[in-house]
Amino acid sequence: MIRETRKIKSQLAIIGTGLAGLAAGIFATEQGIKTTQVGHTGSVTYTTGYLDLFGSLSGQQYSDPWQGVDELKKEYPNHPLCQIDREEINVAMSLFVEKLTEMGVGYLKPGSKNLDALLPSGVCKPTISMPLTMAAGIRAKKTNASTLIIDFIGLQGFSGVEFVANLKPSWPELSNKRLQFPGMESGQQLFPEVMARSLEVPENRRKLAELIKPLINGFEYLGLPAILGIHLPDEVHREMEGLLGIKVFEIPTMPPSVAGIRLREIFEQRFPAQLITLIPQHKVEKLELTDGGARLFFKDPFGDVEIESQAVILATGRFLSGGLAAGQQSIRESLLNIPVSQPKGRDDWYSEKYFAPEGHGINRAGVEVDDNFRPLDEDGRPLSNRLFAIGTVLANQDWVRQRCGAAISISTAYQAVKRVAGLILDSTIDSPGKSGKISSPAR
Amino acid sequence: MKTNSPAGTKTLTTKVLIIGGGVTGTGVMRDLALRNISSILIDQHDLNSGASGSNHGLLHSGGRYAAKDRDTAIECRVEGEILKRVASNCIDPCGGMFVAVDGDDLDFASQFPDHCQAAGISCTPLSPSQAMEREPSLTKKIVAAYEVADATIDPFRLTLESVNHAMELTDSFYMPHTRVEAFEIGDGEIRAALCRDGRSGEQIRIEAEEVVNAAGAWAMRVARLAGCNNVNLLYSKGTLIISNSRMSSGVINRLRPPGDGDILVPGGTVSLLGTTSATIENPDRITPTVDEVDRILAEGTDMVPSLADARFIRAFAGVRPLLMASGHGGDGREASRGFALFDHKEQNLRNFATVTGGKLTTFRLMAERVGDLIAKRLGSSAPCKTAVVPLPSGPAICWTEPGFSARDWYARQDPTDRILCECEMVSESSIDSIINEAPGSEADMSVKAISLRSRVGKGSCQGAFCSIRVTSYLYDKGIYSSEAGLAHLRDFVKERFKGVRPVLWGAHVAQMELAEALHCDLMGLDLK
């Protein structure tokens, strides 16, 4: 059998299907850019579901994210969030949340203050937006409402006792009960994804509600691990509240998390197919820059595939997703060997203390970009006018410690897509472009 | 043993107080118990928190010392033979070899068989191809190879079994997190040890007829608390790294004067490569460094080239308590590996003894000597039995053995016995067994204490997932009921990180990124 390389032509190629890639895909579709997107969707299932703007710097937590960003500008002026106007970050976050909500996973509209997001440990973290299914927890905690936390036999790493023990000092009206999940009473290990899919069946919701009902006398709120459905969580949530007659909220679980799977699946299933060609669970093996854009190569079960594209957005993530790779002595970028700014030697990668408030040097390593989010070569010049890098592959940020992962991913995606639109839509005669919500920058 | 509490301080009374829960202290505890003498064993942290828990688990054939220190070499050979008989459940008689590679001192290599013979150590020459056949991972540049009777020993199982046996035989017991702060001394004897519980801060007074200082690298400090300035130690830091798979079937020693990466020791499903030697001032809070790891690895790769591509899950460092002979220089590799027993007669103390120095391989002999002295002082004529009475296994002791929990879990065929640590297949029932039955479990249980008594946190995820799951499980079981449980989790992952940090490169960096996302983003451990 002779195998032919199949070719795909595209205006934009997005490499990566994590949060940054997802945001770029959404913004590109908004702009009417014909896009091909390739990537592994592993890391998105590690998310709690919370969308952070900016929450913490060097051990200091901020209830006002912008106050945090002002401090950030003093300490890390090259942080990606310091390169983008506050208004642009807000627009990008709001648009992203609006689109997720439209596609069926409702999120709170980002406000100007951070929210107190509940973690399964009973610790709270500052975040700017969260799934609607989790939102009631904020008020429950704030008002010390009498709240019942339910956990399930077999669901590991989620203990109602632990949650309550750690929150009790600030939330005395909190208690917990353990149940068997209906239809999964064998005592074997349970997985949040399986439980969530089960709750998409109305009958299973009723069974669960029947089990909970006798326990909720006198309680105002009910907290559950995040298992309220995958595809229409808001509907499942609304119905559970109706069945129980009290407010219900979800709490994130260990990965693979339902909150992350929801994002992955709306992305895979609800994206307008006429504009975006999604190739999930594949990894680009080679990327060649050309005068007119780039060529991407990968293999699928039917053979070799080549994508020819007028612009490329790298949203390849860090070490876990494979965007960066660490040798024994130095760190490199995986696809194009783009220079990576990094600490001098391995001894400086990690601080001696795991929880050092300033974080680890290696977390601030990454790809350097110019004002237009184009990666820079050794001499500080853009590698290409048509190559952009977004998300956590970027240098000078520490998304985990600073609680700013979503804002970096979404706002850099927004900026890069804006540049791509400027490049492509204005120079292509037969552009399928419509007047999107994103204004093209003046050229 | 009686308990009373005058003026708020708990007082305990026992025949013998043993300070130091390493192989020697636990060995003394068992030795005395076999003579029907009961004791209280205390440790400032927990079992094996000093050199006993941070070595390569090698049961020396004696070959390593044959050239320079014949007495130690003979001791190692004799003790090795005894331990293979009486502690077989802790020992893997995997054998070993000494190999010289291209560029090594051939004179040194050629004298090896004679030195071994002089110490009575069996040593069989192997041709390079025979050596390669036995250990296919060896370099092709072998110039000399000899087979010796090295073996490996699980020091954690050893101490757990010793404590357990002593507790079965007598009313002896073990108290972790108990540190001696001062001694009450009068009329030429120690009347009581004033101790503090490192967790609760509570003071505990222990009255004993005899006090044994088996505090290893801390023995000099403890002796000084009793006014004895004759115990002088040199602290030698040694660093080792652990690969995530077994790299050889037996022990591979480099046949040359001791150097940094000169020994590769299998440990069940993993291998340990070491060891550095550097003199340090203070035995507390030592951590392995990036530089040490790179040096060990560069040297080790000369012997076993595939080490260059191996994945290392952790490094660790221990402190060898080396005896400083008067007028001796400061080089740890040159100092004696022998041990010493001080009866402190010259310091005018009738009921105090210090034992330190020595090696894992000779711990039983050290304990025997202490036992003889203490028994004599107490007027007992019971002889030492540790060379003949086998060390029995006990409940909840087997969990430190790599692969045991996985075999146990498969054998149970119980789907409701949920796995908490997926790397090492540690299930809820094995954690229950440790909580309920393991030596030291009567005291405050924590993720760290469970990890010491099992494989939790020792697999390739280095505790990213299992630390969170085990913590939740301990909350569910009612072991934790306050914020202290989360603090224990934080301490545990902080401690683990110290060992992981110097081997973080390659795939391990991705694993670390995930661990940090779980510990910080999901659990918020950095926020509280």
Coordinates of N, CA and C in Angstrom, one line a residue, chain A residues 103-196:
Chain A
M103 N -21.8 27.8 25.0 CA -21.7 26.4 24.6 C -22.2 25.4 25.6
G104 N -22.6 25.9 26.7 CA -23.3 25.0 27.7 C -22.6 24.8 29.0
V105 N -21.4 25.4 29.2 CA -20.8 25.3 30.5 C -20.8 26.7 31.1
G106 N -21.8 27.0 31.9 CA -21.9 28.3 32.4 C -20.8 28.7 33.4
Y107 N -20.4 30.0 33.2 CA -19.3 30.5 34.1 C -19.8 31.8 34.7
L108 N -19.4 32.2 35.9 CA -19.7 33.5 36.4 C -19.0 34.6 35.6
K109 N -19.7 35.7 35.3 CA -19.0 36.8 34.6 C -17.9 37.4 35.5
P110 N -16.7 37.5 35.0 CA -15.6 38.0 35.8 C -15.9 39.4 36.3
G111 N -15.7 39.7 37.6 CA -15.9 41.0 38.2 C -14.6 41.7 38.4
S112 N -14.6 42.6 39.3 CA -13.3 43.4 39.6 C -12.6 42.8 40.8
K113 N -13.3 42.0 41.6 CA -12.6 41.5 42.8 C -12.5 39.9 42.7
N114 N -11.5 39.4 43.4 CA -11.3 38.0 43.4 C -12.4 37.3 44.3
L115 N -12.8 36.1 43.9 CA -13.7 35.3 44.7 C -13.0 34.4 45.5
D116 N -13.6 33.9 46.6 CA -13.0 32.9 47.5 C -13.4 31.5 47.0
A117 N -12.5 30.9 46.3 CA -12.8 29.6 45.7 C -12.4 28.5 46.6
L118 N -13.4 27.5 46.8 CA -13.2 26.4 47.8 C -12.4 25.3 47.1
L119 N -11.4 24.8 47.8 CA -10.6 23.7 47.4 C -10.9 22.5 48.2
P120 N -10.7 21.3 47.7 CA -11.1 20.1 48.4 C -10.4 19.9 49.8
S121 N -9.3 20.6 50.0 CA -8.5 20.5 51.2 C -9.2 21.4 52.3
G122 N -10.2 22.2 51.9 CA -10.8 23.2 52.8 C -10.0 24.5 52.8
V123 N -9.0 24.6 52.0 CA -8.3 25.9 51.8 C -9.1 26.7 50.8
C124 N -9.0 28.0 50.8 CA -9.6 28.8 49.7 C -8.6 29.5 48.9
K125 N -8.9 29.7 47.7 CA -7.9 30.5 46.8 C -8.6 31.6 46.1
P126 N -7.8 32.6 45.8 CA -8.5 33.7 45.0 C -8.6 33.4 43.5
T127 N -9.8 33.6 43.0 CA -10.0 33.4 41.5 C -11.0 34.4 41.0
I128 N -11.1 34.6 39.7 CA -11.9 35.6 39.2 C -13.2 35.1 38.6
S129 N -13.3 33.8 38.2 CA -14.5 33.3 37.7 C -14.5 31.8 37.9
M130 N -15.7 31.2 38.0 CA -15.9 29.8 38.3 C -17.1 29.3 37.6
P131 N -17.2 28.0 37.4 CA -18.4 27.4 36.8 C -19.6 27.8 37.7
L132 N -20.8 28.0 37.1 CA -22.0 28.3 37.8 C -22.3 27.2 38.9
T133 N -21.9 26.0 38.5 CA -22.2 24.9 39.4 C -21.4 25.0 40.7
M134 N -20.4 25.8 40.8 CA -19.6 25.9 42.0 C -19.9 27.2 42.7
A135 N -20.7 28.1 42.1 CA -20.8 29.5 42.6 C -21.4 29.6 44.0
A136 N -22.4 28.8 44.3 CA -23.1 29.0 45.5 C -22.2 28.8 46.8
G137 N -21.1 28.1 46.6 CA -20.2 27.9 47.7 C -19.6 29.2 48.3
I138 N -19.4 30.2 47.4 CA -18.9 31.4 47.8 C -19.7 32.1 48.9
R139 N -21.0 32.2 48.6 CA -22.0 32.8 49.5 C -22.2 32.0 50.8
A140 N -22.2 30.7 50.6 CA -22.4 29.8 51.7 C -21.3 30.0 52.8
K141 N -20.1 30.1 52.3 CA -19.0 30.3 53.2 C -19.0 31.7 53.8
K142 N -19.2 32.7 52.9 CA -19.2 34.1 53.4 C -20.2 34.4 54.5
T143 N -21.4 33.7 54.4 CA -22.5 34.0 55.4 C -22.5 32.9 56.5
N144 N -21.5 32.1 56.5 CA -21.5 31.0 57.5 C -22.8 30.2 57.5
A145 N -23.3 30.0 56.3 CA -24.6 29.3 56.2 C -24.5 27.8 56.7
S146 N -25.5 27.3 57.2 CA -25.5 25.9 57.6 C -25.4 25.0 56.4
T147 N -24.4 24.3 56.2 CA -24.0 23.6 55.0 C -23.6 22.2 55.2
L148 N -24.2 21.3 54.4 CA -23.8 19.9 54.5 C -22.9 19.5 53.3
I149 N -21.8 18.9 53.6 CA -20.9 18.4 52.6 C -21.1 16.9 52.5
I150 N -21.4 16.5 51.2 CA -21.6 15.0 51.0 C -20.3 14.5 50.3
D151 N -19.8 13.4 50.8 CA -18.8 12.7 50.0 C -19.2 11.3 49.8
F152 N -18.4 10.5 49.0 CA -18.9 9.2 48.6 C -17.9 8.1 48.9
I153 N -18.4 7.0 49.3 CA -17.5 5.8 49.6 C -16.8 5.4 48.2
G154 N -15.5 5.4 48.2 CA -14.8 5.0 47.0 C -14.2 6.1 46.2
L155 N -14.7 7.4 46.5 CA -14.1 8.5 45.8 C -12.9 9.0 46.6
Q156 N -11.7 8.7 46.1 CA -10.5 9.0 46.8 C -10.1 10.4 46.7
G157 N -9.4 10.9 47.7 CA -8.8 12.2 47.7 C -9.9 13.3 47.9
F158 N -11.1 12.9 48.2 CA -12.1 13.8 48.5 C -12.8 13.4 49.8
S159 N -12.4 14.1 50.9 CA -13.0 13.7 52.2 C -13.7 14.9 52.8
G160 N -15.0 14.6 53.1 CA -15.8 15.6 53.7 C -15.3 16.0 55.1
V161 N -14.7 15.0 55.8 CA -14.2 15.2 57.1 C -13.0 16.2 57.0
E162 N -12.2 16.0 56.0 CA -11.0 16.9 55.8 C -11.4 18.3 55.4
F163 N -12.4 18.4 54.5 CA -12.9 19.7 54.1 C -13.4 20.5 55.3
V164 N -14.3 19.8 56.1 CA -14.9 20.4 57.2 C -13.9 20.8 58.3
A165 N -12.9 19.8 58.6 CA -12.0 20.1 59.6 C -11.1 21.3 59.4
N166 N -10.8 21.5 58.1 CA -10.0 22.7 57.8 C -10.7 24.0 57.6
L167 N -12.1 23.9 57.4 CA -12.8 25.1 57.3 C -13.6 25.5 58.5
K168 N -13.7 24.5 59.4 CA -14.6 24.7 60.6 C -14.2 26.0 61.4
P169 N -12.9 26.3 61.6 CA -12.6 27.5 62.4 C -13.3 28.8 61.8
S170 N -13.4 28.9 60.4 CA -14.0 30.1 59.8 C -15.4 29.9 59.4
W171 N -15.9 28.6 59.5 CA -17.2 28.3 59.0 C -17.8 27.2 59.9
P172 N -18.2 27.7 61.1 CA -18.7 26.7 62.1 C -19.9 25.9 61.7
E173 N -20.7 26.5 60.8 CA -22.0 25.8 60.5 C -21.8 24.8 59.4
L174 N -20.7 24.1 59.4 CA -20.4 23.2 58.3 C -20.4 21.8 58.9
S175 N -21.0 20.8 58.2 CA -20.9 19.4 58.6 C -20.8 18.5 57.4
N176 N -20.7 17.2 57.6 CA -20.5 16.3 56.5 C -21.1 15.0 56.7
K177 N -21.4 14.3 55.6 CA -22.0 13.0 55.7 C -21.4 12.2 54.5
R178 N -21.3 10.9 54.7 CA -20.8 10.0 53.6 C -21.9 9.1 53.1
L179 N -22.0 9.0 51.8 CA -23.0 8.2 51.1 C -22.4 7.2 50.2
Q180 N -23.2 6.2 49.8 CA -22.8 5.4 48.7 C -23.5 6.0 47.4
F181 N -22.7 6.0 46.4 CA -23.3 6.6 45.1 C -24.2 5.6 44.5
P182 N -25.5 6.1 44.2 CA -26.5 5.1 43.7 C -26.0 4.4 42.4
G183 N -26.1 3.1 42.4 CA -25.7 2.3 41.2 C -24.2 1.9 41.3
M184 N -23.5 2.5 42.3 CA -22.1 2.1 42.4 C -21.8 1.8 43.8
E185 N -22.5 0.8 44.3 CA -22.5 0.5 45.8 C -21.5 -0.6 46.1
S186 N -20.7 -1.0 45.1 CA -19.8 -2.2 45.3 C -18.7 -1.9 46.2
G187 N -18.4 -0.6 46.5 CA -17.2 -0.3 47.3 C -15.9 -0.1 46.6
Q188 N -16.0 -0.3 45.2 CA -14.8 -0.2 44.5 C -14.4 1.3 44.3
Q189 N -13.2 1.6 43.8 CA -12.8 3.0 43.6 C -13.8 3.6 42.6
L190 N -14.2 4.9 42.9 CA -15.1 5.6 42.0 C -14.3 6.7 41.3
F191 N -14.7 7.1 40.1 CA -14.1 8.1 39.4 C -15.1 9.2 39.1
P192 N -14.7 10.5 39.3 CA -15.7 11.6 39.2 C -16.3 11.6 37.8
E193 N -15.5 11.3 36.8 CA -16.1 11.3 35.4 C -17.2 10.3 35.3
V194 N -17.0 9.1 35.8 CA -18.1 8.1 35.7 C -19.3 8.5 36.4
M195 N -19.1 9.1 37.6 CA -20.3 9.6 38.4 C -21.0 10.7 37.7
A196 N -20.2 11.6 37.1 CA -20.8 12.7 36.4 C -21.6 12.3 35.2

